[in-house]
């Protein structure tokens, strides 16, 4: 087996934009069972709408998130993206009381993938943003959140699952570039931050040739 290859079932995205992982899709969708595919959860978020003109997404955006910051237990992120977060459960949550946002995917520290929005729809993840002179990146992008912070190393499981997820997205959509949130919203956002190893992500598998981020700090 070559370096970076995985023994887990290959991930795929169906015509409806939902992620699957080989066999066991019924257990997969419900988030049950012991296999790798059961580590894909569907938790639909209302924070999405149609892409203008049903445009095919061509940009992949990598973010990070932890709620509250630096805490990696519980389901606060899921609750937040589903507009169910109990604001009274932590003082910091007052900062996000009125936000209505969601990425398409979240990859947790243990490698579990949670999908909130089908890739064929526009998730509200990028905010005010620009790529190659075009604003409103939500219109033409897919957003992946890594559970983490700008300064704490991401896990081996996250890199492995990110590589598989990115490959599945490339197969389904004409992705031609990958950027961090910091690159499309410089000065406003800093994620995924210096803790994200771009070289490791790009070299994990041999199928990222057309999605290399070609990083230019502070530029879209």
Short mmCIF file of C-alpha atoms in Angstrom, two decimals:
data_model
loop_
_atom_site.label_atom_id
_atom_site.label_comp_id
_atom_site.label_asym_id
_atom_site.label_seq_id
_atom_site.Cartn_x
_atom_site.Cartn_y
_atom_site.Cartn_z
CA UNK A 1 0.00 0.00 0.00
CA UNK A 2 1.48 3.34 -0.98
CA UNK A 3 2.12 6.07 1.56
CA UNK A 4 -1.02 7.98 2.36
CA UNK A 5 -3.34 5.26 1.09
CA UNK A 6 -6.25 4.23 3.25
CA UNK A 7 -7.86 0.87 3.98
CA UNK A 8 -11.19 2.60 4.61
CA UNK A 9 -13.95 2.50 1.99
CA UNK A 10 -13.57 5.26 -0.58
CA UNK A 11 -15.78 8.27 0.02
CA UNK A 12 -18.15 9.46 -2.67
CA UNK A 13 -20.68 12.21 -3.13
CA UNK A 14 -23.96 11.34 -4.77
CA UNK A 15 -25.98 13.32 -7.30
CA UNK A 16 -27.88 14.88 -4.40
CA UNK A 17 -24.67 16.25 -2.88
CA UNK A 18 -24.63 14.00 0.18
CA UNK A 19 -21.52 12.08 1.20
CA UNK A 20 -21.40 8.30 1.35
CA UNK A 21 -18.62 5.85 2.11
CA UNK A 22 -18.83 2.54 0.31
CA UNK A 23 -21.28 0.05 1.83
CA UNK A 24 -23.47 0.53 4.87
CA UNK A 25 -25.10 3.75 3.75
CA UNK A 26 -28.18 3.24 5.94
CA UNK A 27 -26.06 3.01 9.06
CA UNK A 28 -23.91 5.80 7.70
CA UNK A 29 -26.78 8.24 7.38
CA UNK A 30 -28.00 7.45 10.88
CA UNK A 31 -24.53 7.60 12.41
CA UNK A 32 -24.62 4.09 13.85
CA UNK A 33 -22.46 0.98 13.61
CA UNK A 34 -18.77 0.30 14.11
CA UNK A 35 -17.35 0.57 10.58
CA UNK A 36 -15.49 3.50 9.09
CA UNK A 37 -18.57 4.52 7.15
CA UNK A 38 -20.47 5.02 10.39
CA UNK A 39 -18.08 7.88 11.06
CA UNK A 40 -19.99 9.94 8.51
CA UNK A 41 -22.93 11.72 10.12
CA UNK A 42 -25.70 13.72 8.49
CA UNK A 43 -26.91 16.65 10.55
CA UNK A 44 -28.87 18.90 8.17
CA UNK A 45 -28.57 22.64 8.74
CA UNK A 46 -31.13 25.24 7.68
CA UNK A 47 -28.33 27.69 6.92
CA UNK A 48 -28.14 27.26 3.18
CA UNK A 49 -29.90 28.22 -0.03
CA UNK A 50 -29.60 27.46 -3.77
CA UNK A 51 -26.46 28.44 -5.63
CA UNK A 52 -27.16 31.31 -8.05
CA UNK A 53 -27.84 29.79 -11.42
CA UNK A 54 -27.11 26.34 -9.96
CA UNK A 55 -23.42 27.04 -10.57
CA UNK A 56 -21.04 24.16 -10.00
CA UNK A 57 -18.62 24.91 -7.13
CA UNK A 58 -14.96 25.19 -8.11
CA UNK A 59 -13.31 26.38 -4.88
CA UNK A 60 -12.70 24.38 -1.70
CA UNK A 61 -12.34 26.46 1.48
CA UNK A 62 -10.75 25.09 4.65
CA UNK A 63 -11.73 26.58 8.02
CA UNK A 64 -11.33 25.73 11.67
CA UNK A 65 -13.78 25.94 14.54
CA UNK A 66 -14.08 24.96 18.20
CA UNK A 67 -16.89 25.89 20.58
CA UNK A 68 -16.15 27.33 22.99
CA UNK A 69 -12.68 28.17 21.62
CA UNK A 70 -10.16 25.42 22.37
CA UNK A 71 -12.77 22.91 23.57
CA UNK A 72 -13.13 19.70 21.55
CA UNK A 73 -15.82 17.84 23.47
CA UNK A 74 -19.57 17.87 23.13
CA UNK A 75 -21.76 18.83 20.19
CA UNK A 76 -21.76 22.62 20.39
CA UNK A 77 -20.53 23.00 16.81
CA UNK A 78 -23.28 20.76 15.49
CA UNK A 79 -25.88 22.59 17.57
CA UNK A 80 -24.54 25.94 16.36
CA UNK A 81 -24.78 24.99 12.69
CA UNK A 82 -28.32 23.71 13.27
CA UNK A 83 -29.36 26.91 15.12
CA UNK A 84 -29.91 24.88 18.30
CA UNK A 85 -27.02 26.09 20.43
CA UNK A 86 -27.93 26.78 24.06
CA UNK A 87 -26.41 30.25 24.42
CA UNK A 88 -26.75 30.10 28.20
CA UNK A 89 -24.50 27.03 28.44
CA UNK A 90 -21.28 29.06 28.17
CA UNK A 91 -20.56 32.82 28.51
CA UNK A 92 -18.56 32.93 25.26
CA UNK A 93 -21.58 31.87 23.22
CA UNK A 94 -23.00 35.40 23.57
CA UNK A 95 -20.50 36.35 20.86
CA UNK A 96 -22.32 34.21 18.31
CA UNK A 97 -25.90 34.54 19.51
CA UNK A 98 -27.26 36.05 16.30
CA UNK A 99 -25.13 34.22 13.74
CA UNK A 100 -26.72 31.86 11.25
CA UNK A 101 -23.90 29.97 9.56
CA UNK A 102 -22.86 26.50 8.46
CA UNK A 103 -20.12 24.84 6.50
CA UNK A 104 -20.88 21.87 4.28
CA UNK A 105 -18.68 19.57 6.39
CA UNK A 106 -17.01 19.32 9.79
CA UNK A 107 -14.11 16.93 10.45
CA UNK A 108 -13.81 16.24 14.15
CA UNK A 109 -10.58 15.47 16.00
CA UNK A 110 -11.18 11.71 15.75
CA UNK A 111 -11.82 11.88 12.00
CA UNK A 112 -15.60 11.75 12.15
CA UNK A 113 -17.10 13.67 9.23
CA UNK A 114 -20.34 15.54 9.86
CA UNK A 115 -22.20 16.87 6.82
CA UNK A 116 -24.64 19.73 7.24
CA UNK A 117 -25.42 20.90 3.70
CA UNK A 118 -25.37 19.04 0.36
CA UNK A 119 -22.51 20.17 -1.84
CA UNK A 120 -24.93 21.16 -4.62
CA UNK A 121 -26.35 23.89 -2.36
CA UNK A 122 -24.80 27.11 -1.04
CA UNK A 123 -23.78 26.85 2.61
CA UNK A 124 -23.25 30.04 4.57
CA UNK A 125 -19.61 29.57 5.59
CA UNK A 126 -17.32 32.15 3.97
CA UNK A 127 -19.00 35.48 4.70
CA UNK A 128 -17.49 38.57 3.12
CA UNK A 129 -14.83 37.08 0.87
CA UNK A 130 -13.08 37.23 -2.49
CA UNK A 131 -11.27 34.81 -4.78
CA UNK A 132 -9.50 35.85 -7.99
CA UNK A 133 -11.38 39.14 -7.90
CA UNK A 134 -14.78 37.54 -7.49
CA UNK A 135 -16.69 38.28 -4.29
CA UNK A 136 -19.26 36.17 -2.40
CA UNK A 137 -17.28 32.94 -2.31
CA UNK A 138 -20.25 31.06 -0.89
CA UNK A 139 -21.74 31.16 -4.38
CA UNK A 140 -19.04 28.93 -5.88
CA UNK A 141 -17.32 27.15 -2.99
CA UNK A 142 -17.59 24.19 -0.64
CA UNK A 143 -16.60 24.74 2.99
CA UNK A 144 -14.87 22.23 5.26
CA UNK A 145 -14.41 22.98 8.96
CA UNK A 146 -11.64 21.24 10.91
CA UNK A 147 -12.30 20.99 14.63
CA UNK A 148 -9.31 22.89 15.97
CA UNK A 149 -7.59 26.22 16.45
CA UNK A 150 -5.05 28.30 14.54
CA UNK A 151 -2.21 27.26 16.85
CA UNK A 152 -2.88 23.63 17.83
CA UNK A 153 -1.75 20.86 15.49
CA UNK A 154 -4.53 19.02 13.69
CA UNK A 155 -4.71 15.25 14.14
CA UNK A 156 -3.51 12.48 11.84
CA UNK A 157 -7.11 11.32 11.53
CA UNK A 158 -8.19 14.76 10.35
CA UNK A 159 -5.56 14.91 7.61
CA UNK A 160 -6.46 11.43 6.41
CA UNK A 161 -10.17 12.12 6.31
CA UNK A 162 -9.64 15.54 4.73
CA UNK A 163 -7.64 13.93 1.93
CA UNK A 164 -10.39 11.39 1.27
CA UNK A 165 -13.13 14.00 1.45
CA UNK A 166 -11.29 16.37 -0.89
CA UNK A 167 -10.82 13.54 -3.39
CA UNK A 168 -14.55 12.74 -3.26
CA UNK A 169 -15.43 16.40 -3.77
CA UNK A 170 -13.06 16.63 -6.75
CA UNK A 171 -14.70 13.60 -8.33
CA UNK A 172 -18.17 15.13 -7.97
CA UNK A 173 -17.38 18.82 -8.68
CA UNK A 174 -14.88 20.73 -10.88
CA UNK A 175 -12.70 21.92 -8.00
CA UNK A 176 -9.65 23.76 -9.29
CA UNK A 177 -8.32 25.50 -6.18
CA UNK A 178 -8.13 25.12 -2.41
CA UNK A 179 -7.81 28.07 -0.05
CA UNK A 180 -7.95 28.72 3.66
CA UNK A 181 -10.57 31.06 5.03
CA UNK A 182 -7.66 33.38 5.81
CA UNK A 183 -6.82 33.64 2.10
CA UNK A 184 -10.28 34.63 0.89
CA UNK A 185 -11.01 36.95 3.83
CA UNK A 186 -7.56 38.37 4.75
CA UNK A 187 -7.53 40.67 7.74
CA UNK A 188 -10.93 39.37 8.85
CA UNK A 189 -10.23 35.65 9.25
CA UNK A 190 -7.11 33.72 10.29
CA UNK A 191 -8.14 30.09 9.91
CA UNK A 192 -7.06 27.37 9.44
CA UNK A 193 -3.96 29.20 10.62
CA UNK A 194 -0.27 28.33 10.92
CA UNK A 195 -1.13 25.02 12.57
CA UNK A 196 -2.45 23.67 9.25
CA UNK A 197 0.22 21.85 7.26
CA UNK A 198 -0.56 22.65 3.62
CA UNK A 199 2.28 20.51 2.31
CA UNK A 200 1.04 17.52 4.27
CA UNK A 201 -2.48 17.97 2.96
CA UNK A 202 -1.32 18.30 -0.64
CA UNK A 203 1.00 15.31 -0.43
CA UNK A 204 -1.22 12.91 1.54
CA UNK A 205 -2.55 11.43 -1.70
CA UNK A 206 -1.59 11.68 -5.32
CA UNK A 207 -4.86 13.18 -6.48
CA UNK A 208 -4.58 16.85 -5.57
CA UNK A 209 -2.78 18.07 -8.67
CA UNK A 210 -5.61 20.35 -9.74
CA UNK A 211 -6.47 21.56 -6.24
CA UNK A 212 -3.16 22.84 -4.93
CA UNK A 213 -3.79 26.06 -3.07
CA UNK A 214 -0.74 27.84 -4.52
CA UNK A 215 -0.58 29.82 -1.34
CA UNK A 216 -0.02 33.55 -1.50
CA UNK A 217 -0.42 35.01 1.98
CA UNK A 218 -3.08 37.65 2.23
CA UNK A 219 -4.37 37.16 -1.30
CA UNK A 220 -7.44 35.46 -2.75
#
